[in-house]
Amino acid sequence: MNVFGDAVRFLNDPFNWTRPGSGILDLLVQHLQISGAAVALALLVALPLGIWLGHTGRGGAFTVALSNIGRAVPTLAILTIFAVTPIGFGPQATTLALALFAIPPVLTNTYVGFRQVDRDVVEAAGAMGMTGRQVTFRAELPLAMPLLMTGVRTAAVQVVATATLAALVAGGGLGRIINLGFGQQNYGQVVAGAIVVAALAVLTELVFVALSWLLTPGQRTLPRVRRRPAVA
C-alpha cells in the first residue's frame, strides 16, 4: 500500500511533471515522437504491401509466416542485435525496432481485410468499367477499412506500451521514469511510471477507436443504451 501511496505522491508533485529535460511532460513528448515515428514507418511499409497482396490474392503464406515471426521475436532482442551493428543505440534504433514490431499486425489485417471483401462486389465494380486501381481504392478499400484500422490500432497500442524499452538504449521516453526508479530502488516511482504508460496506452486505444469509427464507411450512429419499457 505504501508503494501506491508513493506513486500518488510522485504524480501529485508538479516538479515531477515540469522538470526540464526529465519531467513527465518532456518524457511524454519524447515517447510520442518515438511511437509516432515507428507507427508511421510501419504504415509506410505494411499498408502498400498489404493492399497489393490482398488485391492480387498472392502471398498469403508469406503474410502469415511474417506475422508469426514478428510476434515471436521480442523487441528487446532486436534492440540487442542493433547494438552490435552500425545502428547502435539511441532513438533511431528504438524507432526501427518498434516499426518492425508494428508491421505484422498492420500487414496481416490489411491482407485479410482485402481478401474478405465479397468477390461479387469486386466483379461488379470491374463490370462497371472501373480500372484495377479504382476497384482497389473505391470498392475494396472502404469495405476492408474496419479490419485495416483494427490492425493499425493494435500496432499503435503495442508500440506505445513497448516504447518504454527505449530507456534501456538511451532512447528517452516514459521508460526513463521506470528505469530510474529501479536504479534508485524507488518503487513508488516505478509504479507511477507504469500508471502513466498504461494511461497513455488506453488513451491511444480510445483515439484509434474513434478514428476507426470516423473512417469506416456507412451510417454512423453513436451507441445508445436501450431503455426498458415501463411496467404497469
GROMACS .gro file of N, CA and C in nm, residues 5 10 15 24 56 83 86 92-93 103 112 123 140 143 148 152 155 157 161 168 172 175 196-197 206 215 218 222 228:
model
   87
    5GLY      N    1   0.093   0.461  -0.244
    5GLY     CA    2   0.091   0.596  -0.187
    5GLY      C    3   0.207   0.679  -0.236
   10PHE      N    4   0.420   1.096  -0.600
   10PHE     CA    5   0.509   1.129  -0.712
   10PHE      C    6   0.432   1.199  -0.823
   15PHE      N    7   0.665   1.939  -0.970
   15PHE     CA    8   0.802   1.942  -1.019
   15PHE      C    9   0.835   1.818  -1.100
   24ILE      N   10   0.786   1.454  -1.654
   24ILE     CA   11   0.692   1.364  -1.720
   24ILE      C   12   0.645   1.422  -1.853
   56THR      N   13  -0.431  -0.877  -5.511
   56THR     CA   14  -0.391  -0.980  -5.606
   56THR      C   15  -0.416  -1.121  -5.555
   83ALA      N   16   2.244  -0.313  -3.137
   83ALA     CA   17   2.354  -0.257  -3.058
   83ALA      C   18   2.490  -0.296  -3.112
   86PRO      N   19   2.604  -0.100  -3.701
   86PRO     CA   20   2.622   0.045  -3.711
   86PRO      C   21   2.503   0.127  -3.663
   92GLN      N   22   1.695   0.623  -3.287
   92GLN     CA   23   1.682   0.561  -3.419
   92GLN      C   24   1.668   0.410  -3.408
   93ALA      N   25   1.750   0.349  -3.322
   93ALA     CA   26   1.740   0.204  -3.304
   93ALA      C   27   1.605   0.165  -3.247
  103ILE      N   28   0.481  -0.380  -3.790
  103ILE     CA   29   0.447  -0.419  -3.928
  103ILE      C   30   0.354  -0.541  -3.934
  112VAL      N   31  -0.598  -0.961  -4.480
  112VAL     CA   32  -0.722  -1.033  -4.450
  112VAL      C   33  -0.844  -0.948  -4.484
  123GLU      N   34  -1.619  -0.807  -5.877
  123GLU     CA   35  -1.655  -0.834  -6.016
  123GLU      C   36  -1.755  -0.730  -6.068
  140GLU      N   37  -1.275  -0.202  -5.280
  140GLU     CA   38  -1.218  -0.292  -5.180
  140GLU      C   39  -1.175  -0.219  -5.052
  143LEU      N   40  -1.445  -0.129  -4.789
  143LEU     CA   41  -1.501  -0.247  -4.722
  143LEU      C   42  -1.398  -0.314  -4.631
  148LEU      N   43  -0.863  -0.323  -4.142
  148LEU     CA   44  -0.739  -0.249  -4.157
  148LEU      C   45  -0.713  -0.160  -4.036
  152VAL      N   46  -0.412  -0.133  -3.742
  152VAL     CA   47  -0.340  -0.010  -3.709
  152VAL      C   48  -0.354   0.021  -3.560
  155ALA      N   49  -0.136  -0.218  -3.359
  155ALA     CA   50   0.005  -0.182  -3.371
  155ALA      C   51   0.038  -0.058  -3.289
  157VAL      N   52  -0.114   0.067  -3.018
  157VAL     CA   53  -0.117   0.041  -2.873
  157VAL      C   54   0.005  -0.041  -2.831
  161ALA      N   55   0.300   0.096  -2.570
  161ALA     CA   56   0.332   0.022  -2.448
  161ALA      C   57   0.476  -0.029  -2.447
  168LEU      N   58   1.624   0.176  -2.211
  168LEU     CA   59   1.735   0.083  -2.193
  168LEU      C   60   1.848   0.107  -2.292
  172GLY      N   61   1.527   0.762  -2.447
  172GLY     CA   62   1.431   0.856  -2.391
  172GLY      C   63   1.294   0.795  -2.376
  175GLY      N   64   0.984   0.542  -2.031
  175GLY     CA   65   1.056   0.433  -1.968
  175GLY      C   66   1.168   0.480  -1.877
  196VAL      N   67   0.140   0.593  -1.578
  196VAL     CA   68   0.139   0.690  -1.689
  196VAL      C   69   0.141   0.618  -1.823
  197VAL      N   70   0.225   0.516  -1.836
  197VAL     CA   71   0.232   0.441  -1.962
  197VAL      C   72   0.101   0.369  -1.991
  206LEU      N   73  -0.845   0.448  -2.730
  206LEU     CA   74  -0.969   0.523  -2.748
  206LEU      C   75  -0.960   0.616  -2.870
  215LEU      N   76  -1.356   0.674  -4.003
  215LEU     CA   77  -1.309   0.634  -4.135
  215LEU      C   78  -1.388   0.519  -4.195
  218GLY      N   79  -2.036   0.403  -4.417
  218GLY     CA   80  -2.167   0.358  -4.373
  218GLY      C   81  -2.229   0.455  -4.276
  222LEU      N   82  -2.401   0.673  -3.284
  222LEU     CA   83  -2.341   0.653  -3.154
  222LEU      C   84  -2.417   0.546  -3.077
  228ARG      N   85  -3.561   0.005  -2.099
  228ARG     CA   86  -3.663  -0.098  -2.085
  228ARG      C   87  -3.800  -0.033  -2.076
   0.00000   0.00000   0.00000
